PDB file of C-alpha atoms in Angstrom:
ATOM      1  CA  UNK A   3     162.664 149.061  72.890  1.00 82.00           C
ATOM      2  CA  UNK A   4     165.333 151.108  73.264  1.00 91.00           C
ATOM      3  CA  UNK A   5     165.803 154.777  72.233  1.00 92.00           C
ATOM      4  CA  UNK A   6     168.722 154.019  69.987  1.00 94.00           C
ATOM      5  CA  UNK A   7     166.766 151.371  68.248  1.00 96.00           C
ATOM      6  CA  UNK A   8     163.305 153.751  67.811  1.00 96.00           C
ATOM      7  CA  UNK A   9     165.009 156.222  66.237  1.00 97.00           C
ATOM      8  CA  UNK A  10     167.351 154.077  63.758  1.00 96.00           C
ATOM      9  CA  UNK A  11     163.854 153.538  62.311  1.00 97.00           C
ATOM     10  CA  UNK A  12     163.794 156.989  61.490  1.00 95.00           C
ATOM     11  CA  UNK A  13     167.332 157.151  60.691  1.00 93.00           C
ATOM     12  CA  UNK A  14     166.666 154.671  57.651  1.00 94.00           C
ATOM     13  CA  UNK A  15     163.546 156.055  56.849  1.00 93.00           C
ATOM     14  CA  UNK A  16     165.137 159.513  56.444  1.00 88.00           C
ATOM     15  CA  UNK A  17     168.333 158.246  54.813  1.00 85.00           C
ATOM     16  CA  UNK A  18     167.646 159.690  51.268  1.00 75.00           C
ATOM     17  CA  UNK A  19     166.940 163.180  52.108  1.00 66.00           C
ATOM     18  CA  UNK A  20     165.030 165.264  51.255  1.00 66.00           C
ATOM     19  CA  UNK A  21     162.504 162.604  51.933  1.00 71.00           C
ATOM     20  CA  UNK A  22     158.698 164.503  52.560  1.00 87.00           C
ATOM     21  CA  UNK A  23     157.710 163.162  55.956  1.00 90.00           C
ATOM     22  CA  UNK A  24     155.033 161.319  54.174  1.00 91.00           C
ATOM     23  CA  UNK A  25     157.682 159.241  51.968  1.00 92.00           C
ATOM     24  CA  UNK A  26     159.682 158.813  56.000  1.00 93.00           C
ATOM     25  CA  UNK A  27     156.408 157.640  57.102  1.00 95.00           C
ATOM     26  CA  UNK A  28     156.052 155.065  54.362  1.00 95.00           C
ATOM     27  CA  UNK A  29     159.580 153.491  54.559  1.00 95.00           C
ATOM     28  CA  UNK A  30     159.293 153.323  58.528  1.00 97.00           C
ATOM     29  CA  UNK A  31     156.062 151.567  58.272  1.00 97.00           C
ATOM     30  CA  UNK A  32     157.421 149.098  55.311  1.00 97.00           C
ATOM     31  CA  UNK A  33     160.102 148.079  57.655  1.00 97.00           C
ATOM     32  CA  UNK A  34     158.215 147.864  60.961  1.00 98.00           C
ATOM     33  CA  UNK A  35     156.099 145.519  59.004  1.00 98.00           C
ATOM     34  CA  UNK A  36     158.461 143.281  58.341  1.00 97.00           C
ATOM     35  CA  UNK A  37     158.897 142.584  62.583  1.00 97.00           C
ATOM     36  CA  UNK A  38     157.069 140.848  65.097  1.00 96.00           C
ATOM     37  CA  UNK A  39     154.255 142.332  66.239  1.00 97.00           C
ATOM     38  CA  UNK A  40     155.315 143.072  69.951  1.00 97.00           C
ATOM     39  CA  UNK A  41     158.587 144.930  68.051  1.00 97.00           C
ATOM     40  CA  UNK A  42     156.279 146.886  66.579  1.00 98.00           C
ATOM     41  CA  UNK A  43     154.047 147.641  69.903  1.00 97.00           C
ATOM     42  CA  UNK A  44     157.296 148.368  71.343  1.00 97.00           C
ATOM     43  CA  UNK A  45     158.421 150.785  69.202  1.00 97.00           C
ATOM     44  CA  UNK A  46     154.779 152.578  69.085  1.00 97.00           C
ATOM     45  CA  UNK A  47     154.828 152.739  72.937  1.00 96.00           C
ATOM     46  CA  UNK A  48     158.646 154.667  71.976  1.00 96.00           C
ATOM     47  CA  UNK A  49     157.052 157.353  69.998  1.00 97.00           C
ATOM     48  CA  UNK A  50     154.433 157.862  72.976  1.00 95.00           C
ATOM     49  CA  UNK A  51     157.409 158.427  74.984  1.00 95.00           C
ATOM     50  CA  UNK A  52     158.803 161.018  72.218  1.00 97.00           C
ATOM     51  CA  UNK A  53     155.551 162.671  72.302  1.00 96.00           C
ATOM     52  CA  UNK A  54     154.947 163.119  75.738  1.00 95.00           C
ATOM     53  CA  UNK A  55     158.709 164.475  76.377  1.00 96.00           C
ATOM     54  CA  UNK A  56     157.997 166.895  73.290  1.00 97.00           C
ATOM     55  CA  UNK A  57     154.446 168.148  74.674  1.00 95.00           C
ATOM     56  CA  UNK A  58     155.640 171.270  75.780  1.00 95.00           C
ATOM     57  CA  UNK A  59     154.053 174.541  76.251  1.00 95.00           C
ATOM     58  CA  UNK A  60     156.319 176.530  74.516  1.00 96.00           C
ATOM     59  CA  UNK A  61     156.889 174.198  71.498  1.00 97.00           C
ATOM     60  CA  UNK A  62     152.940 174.530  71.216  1.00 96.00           C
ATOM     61  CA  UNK A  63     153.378 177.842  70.793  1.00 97.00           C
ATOM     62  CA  UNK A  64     156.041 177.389  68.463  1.00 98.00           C
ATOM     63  CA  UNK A  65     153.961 175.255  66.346  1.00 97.00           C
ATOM     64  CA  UNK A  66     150.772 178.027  66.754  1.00 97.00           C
ATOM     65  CA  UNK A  67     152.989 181.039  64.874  1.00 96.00           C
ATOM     66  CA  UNK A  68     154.759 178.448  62.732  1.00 97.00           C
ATOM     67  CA  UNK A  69     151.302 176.634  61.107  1.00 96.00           C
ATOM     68  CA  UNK A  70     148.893 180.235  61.705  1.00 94.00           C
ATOM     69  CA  UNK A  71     147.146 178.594  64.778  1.00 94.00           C
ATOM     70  CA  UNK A  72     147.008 174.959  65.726  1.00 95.00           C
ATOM     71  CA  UNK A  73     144.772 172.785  67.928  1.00 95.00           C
ATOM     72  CA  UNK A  74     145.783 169.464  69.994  1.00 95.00           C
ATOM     73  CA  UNK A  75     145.453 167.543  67.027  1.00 96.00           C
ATOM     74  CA  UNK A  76     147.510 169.953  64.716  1.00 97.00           C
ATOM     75  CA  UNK A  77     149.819 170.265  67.645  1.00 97.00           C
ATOM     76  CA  UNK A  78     150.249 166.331  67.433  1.00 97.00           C
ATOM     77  CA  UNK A  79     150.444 166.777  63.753  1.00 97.00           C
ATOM     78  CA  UNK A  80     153.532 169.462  64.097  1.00 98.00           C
ATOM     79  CA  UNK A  81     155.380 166.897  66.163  1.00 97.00           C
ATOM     80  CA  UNK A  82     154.943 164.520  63.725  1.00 97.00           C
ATOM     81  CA  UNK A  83     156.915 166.526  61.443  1.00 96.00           C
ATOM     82  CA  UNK A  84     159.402 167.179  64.229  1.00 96.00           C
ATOM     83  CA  UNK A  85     159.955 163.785  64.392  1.00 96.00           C
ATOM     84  CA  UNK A  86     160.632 162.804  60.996  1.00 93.00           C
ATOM     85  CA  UNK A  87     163.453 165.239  61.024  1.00 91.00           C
ATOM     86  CA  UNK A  88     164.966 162.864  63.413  1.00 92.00           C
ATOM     87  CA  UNK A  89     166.698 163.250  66.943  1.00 95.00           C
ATOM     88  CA  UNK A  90     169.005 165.367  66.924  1.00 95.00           C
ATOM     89  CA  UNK A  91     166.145 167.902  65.880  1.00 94.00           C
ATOM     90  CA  UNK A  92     163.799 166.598  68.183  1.00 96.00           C
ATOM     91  CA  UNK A  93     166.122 166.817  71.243  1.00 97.00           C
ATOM     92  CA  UNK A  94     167.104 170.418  69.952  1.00 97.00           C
ATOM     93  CA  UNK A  95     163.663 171.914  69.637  1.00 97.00           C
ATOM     94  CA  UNK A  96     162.073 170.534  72.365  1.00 97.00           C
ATOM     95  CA  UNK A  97     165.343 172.144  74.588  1.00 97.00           C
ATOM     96  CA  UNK A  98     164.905 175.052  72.940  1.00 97.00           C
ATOM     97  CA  UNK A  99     161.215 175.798  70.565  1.00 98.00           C
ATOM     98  CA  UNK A 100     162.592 178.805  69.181  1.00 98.00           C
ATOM     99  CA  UNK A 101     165.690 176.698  67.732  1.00 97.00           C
ATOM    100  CA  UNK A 102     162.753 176.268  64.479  1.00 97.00           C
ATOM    101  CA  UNK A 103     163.846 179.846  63.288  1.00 96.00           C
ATOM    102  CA  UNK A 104     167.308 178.480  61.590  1.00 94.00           C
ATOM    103  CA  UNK A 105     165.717 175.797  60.020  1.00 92.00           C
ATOM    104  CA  UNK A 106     165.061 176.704  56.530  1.00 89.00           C
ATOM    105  CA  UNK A 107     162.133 174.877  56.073  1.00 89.00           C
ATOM    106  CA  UNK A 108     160.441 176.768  58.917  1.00 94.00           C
ATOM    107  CA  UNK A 109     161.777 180.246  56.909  1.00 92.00           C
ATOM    108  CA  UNK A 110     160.173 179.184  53.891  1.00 91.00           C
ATOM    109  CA  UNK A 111     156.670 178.298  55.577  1.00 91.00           C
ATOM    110  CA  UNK A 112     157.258 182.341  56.864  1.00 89.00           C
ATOM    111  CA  UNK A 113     157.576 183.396  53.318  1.00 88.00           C
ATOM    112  CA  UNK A 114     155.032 181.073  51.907  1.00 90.00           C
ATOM    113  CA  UNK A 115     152.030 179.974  54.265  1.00 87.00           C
ATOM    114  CA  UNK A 116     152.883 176.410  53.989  1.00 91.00           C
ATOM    115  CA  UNK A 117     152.421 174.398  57.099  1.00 92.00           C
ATOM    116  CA  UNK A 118     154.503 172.038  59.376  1.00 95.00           C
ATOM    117  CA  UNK A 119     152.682 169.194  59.812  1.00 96.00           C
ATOM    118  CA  UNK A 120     152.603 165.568  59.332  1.00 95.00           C
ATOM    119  CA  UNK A 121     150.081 163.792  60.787  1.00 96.00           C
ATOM    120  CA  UNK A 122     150.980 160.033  58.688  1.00 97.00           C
ATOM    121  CA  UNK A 123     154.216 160.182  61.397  1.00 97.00           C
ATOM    122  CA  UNK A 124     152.186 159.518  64.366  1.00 97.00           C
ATOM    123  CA  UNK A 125     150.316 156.472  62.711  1.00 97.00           C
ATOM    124  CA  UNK A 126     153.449 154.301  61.458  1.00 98.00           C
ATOM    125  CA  UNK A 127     152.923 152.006  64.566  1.00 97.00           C
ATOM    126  CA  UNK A 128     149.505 151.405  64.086  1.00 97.00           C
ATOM    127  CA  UNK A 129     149.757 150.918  60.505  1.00 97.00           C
ATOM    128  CA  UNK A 130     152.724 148.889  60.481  1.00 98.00           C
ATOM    129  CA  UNK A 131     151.058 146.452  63.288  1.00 98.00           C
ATOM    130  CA  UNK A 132     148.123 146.554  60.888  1.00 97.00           C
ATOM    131  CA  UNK A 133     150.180 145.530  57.931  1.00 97.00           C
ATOM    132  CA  UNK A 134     151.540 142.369  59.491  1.00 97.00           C
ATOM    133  CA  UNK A 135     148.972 141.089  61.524  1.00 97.00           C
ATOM    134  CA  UNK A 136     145.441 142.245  60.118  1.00 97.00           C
ATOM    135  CA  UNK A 137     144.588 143.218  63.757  1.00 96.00           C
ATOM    136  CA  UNK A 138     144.425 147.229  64.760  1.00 96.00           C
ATOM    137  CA  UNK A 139     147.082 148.308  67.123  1.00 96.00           C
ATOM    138  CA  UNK A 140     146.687 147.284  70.895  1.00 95.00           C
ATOM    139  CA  UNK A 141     145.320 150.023  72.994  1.00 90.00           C
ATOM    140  CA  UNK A 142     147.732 151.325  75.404  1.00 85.00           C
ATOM    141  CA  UNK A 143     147.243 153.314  78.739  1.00 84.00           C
ATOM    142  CA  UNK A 144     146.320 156.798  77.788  1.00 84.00           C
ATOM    143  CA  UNK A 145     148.975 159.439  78.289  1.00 83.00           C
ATOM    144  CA  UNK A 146     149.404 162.897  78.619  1.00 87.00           C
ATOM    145  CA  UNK A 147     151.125 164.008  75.336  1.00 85.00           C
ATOM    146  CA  UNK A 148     150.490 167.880  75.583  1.00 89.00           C
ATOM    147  CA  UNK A 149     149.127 170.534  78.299  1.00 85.00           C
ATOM    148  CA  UNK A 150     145.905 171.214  78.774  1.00 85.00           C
ATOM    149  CA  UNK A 151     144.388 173.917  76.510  1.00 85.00           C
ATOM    150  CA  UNK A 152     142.774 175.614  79.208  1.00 85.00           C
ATOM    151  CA  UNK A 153     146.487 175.801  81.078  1.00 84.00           C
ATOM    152  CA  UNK A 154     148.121 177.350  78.203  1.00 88.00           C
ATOM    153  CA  UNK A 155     149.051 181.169  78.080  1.00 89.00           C
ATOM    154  CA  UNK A 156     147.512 183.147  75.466  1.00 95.00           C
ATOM    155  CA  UNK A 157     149.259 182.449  72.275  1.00 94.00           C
ATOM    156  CA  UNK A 158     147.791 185.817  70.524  1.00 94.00           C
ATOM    157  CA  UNK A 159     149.528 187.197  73.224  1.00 95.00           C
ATOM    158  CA  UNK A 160     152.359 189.173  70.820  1.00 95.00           C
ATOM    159  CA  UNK A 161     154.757 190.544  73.293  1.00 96.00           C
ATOM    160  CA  UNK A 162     154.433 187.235  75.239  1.00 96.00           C
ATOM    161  CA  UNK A 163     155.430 185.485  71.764  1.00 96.00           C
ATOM    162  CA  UNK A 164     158.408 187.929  71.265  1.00 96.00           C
ATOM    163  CA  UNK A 165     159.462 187.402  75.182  1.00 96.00           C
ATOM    164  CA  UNK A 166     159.417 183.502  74.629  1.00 97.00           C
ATOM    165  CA  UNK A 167     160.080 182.767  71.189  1.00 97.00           C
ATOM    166  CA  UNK A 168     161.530 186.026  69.943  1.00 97.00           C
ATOM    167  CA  UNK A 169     163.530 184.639  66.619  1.00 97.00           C
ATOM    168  CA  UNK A 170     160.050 182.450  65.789  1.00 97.00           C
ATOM    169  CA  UNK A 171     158.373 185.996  66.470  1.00 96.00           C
ATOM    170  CA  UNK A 172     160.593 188.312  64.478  1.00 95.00           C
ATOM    171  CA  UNK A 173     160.012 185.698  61.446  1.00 93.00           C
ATOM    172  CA  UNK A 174     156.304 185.300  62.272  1.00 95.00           C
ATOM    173  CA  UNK A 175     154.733 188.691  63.626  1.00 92.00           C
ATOM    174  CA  UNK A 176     156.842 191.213  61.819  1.00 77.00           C
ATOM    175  CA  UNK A 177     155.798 192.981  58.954  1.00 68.00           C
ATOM    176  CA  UNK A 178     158.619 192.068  55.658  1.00 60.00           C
ATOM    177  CA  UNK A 179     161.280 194.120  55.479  1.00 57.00           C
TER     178      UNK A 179
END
């Protein structure tokens, strides 16, 4: 599958925003289902791609003062909202993590304690393939979508934070005005 073609998925799934990446989840999956099944392989192999280029140290860190602290799994479930904001945010963040302080969503979760996260992203494949063939997705060759835990620098680290992501840690680790 080409890139172009994985992410005109989520093009269409995201046309009506503000879609919740639940509701981009849902339409993605409702029209991967309607495919042939090694369309839909193809285009969960993609999104392995997408997470493995996005499996950065620094966006984990992004995502740990964004959503208060994450693990893998909520670090898998941050890109998952990435991703359902589409490419152009996708290729901008993972460029640059500390891009997330203009977006206004990521402001409000500073003012409110909400979280970025949305782990239904990362299972449209499997759910799709599900969908049209009663079968559970084919397993694929393990990857290595993120850094090892014990490899990453200390994210309570505060001055590291403000020398790495220093817009995510003005929002984040300052006290309100």
């Amino acid at each position: 599958m080409r890139t172009d073609d994985f992410w005109a998925v989520i093009d269409r799934a995201t046309a009506e925003r503000p879609a919740t990446p639940a509701v981009v989840a849902e339409r993605a999956v409702a029209e991967l289902a309607s495919r042939d099944p090694e369309e839909i392989v193809a285009w969960g192999r993609h999104l392995d791609k997408v997470m493995v280029a996005s499996g950065t140290e620094d966006l984990w860190a992004a995502a740990y003062l964004i959503n208060g602290g994450v693990d893998e799994a909520g670090f898998d479930a941050f890109r998952g909202w990435l991703i359902a904001h589409g490419r152009k945010a996708v290729a901008a963040v993972v460029a640059s993590p500390d891009v997330l302080a203009t977006v206004a969503s990521v402001k409000a979760v500073a003012d409110t304690g909400a979280t970025c996260s949305a782990e239904e992203v990362l299972g449209i494949a499997r759910q799709a393939y599900e969908q049209a063939t009663g079968n559970p997705f084919p397993a694929g060759e393990p990857l290595k979508i993120r850094p090892e835990v014990g490899d990453l620098w200390d994210f309570d680290n505060e001055e590291e934070m403000h020398r790495r992501l220093p817009r995510l840690a003005a929002l984040f680790l300052e006290p309100p005005d």
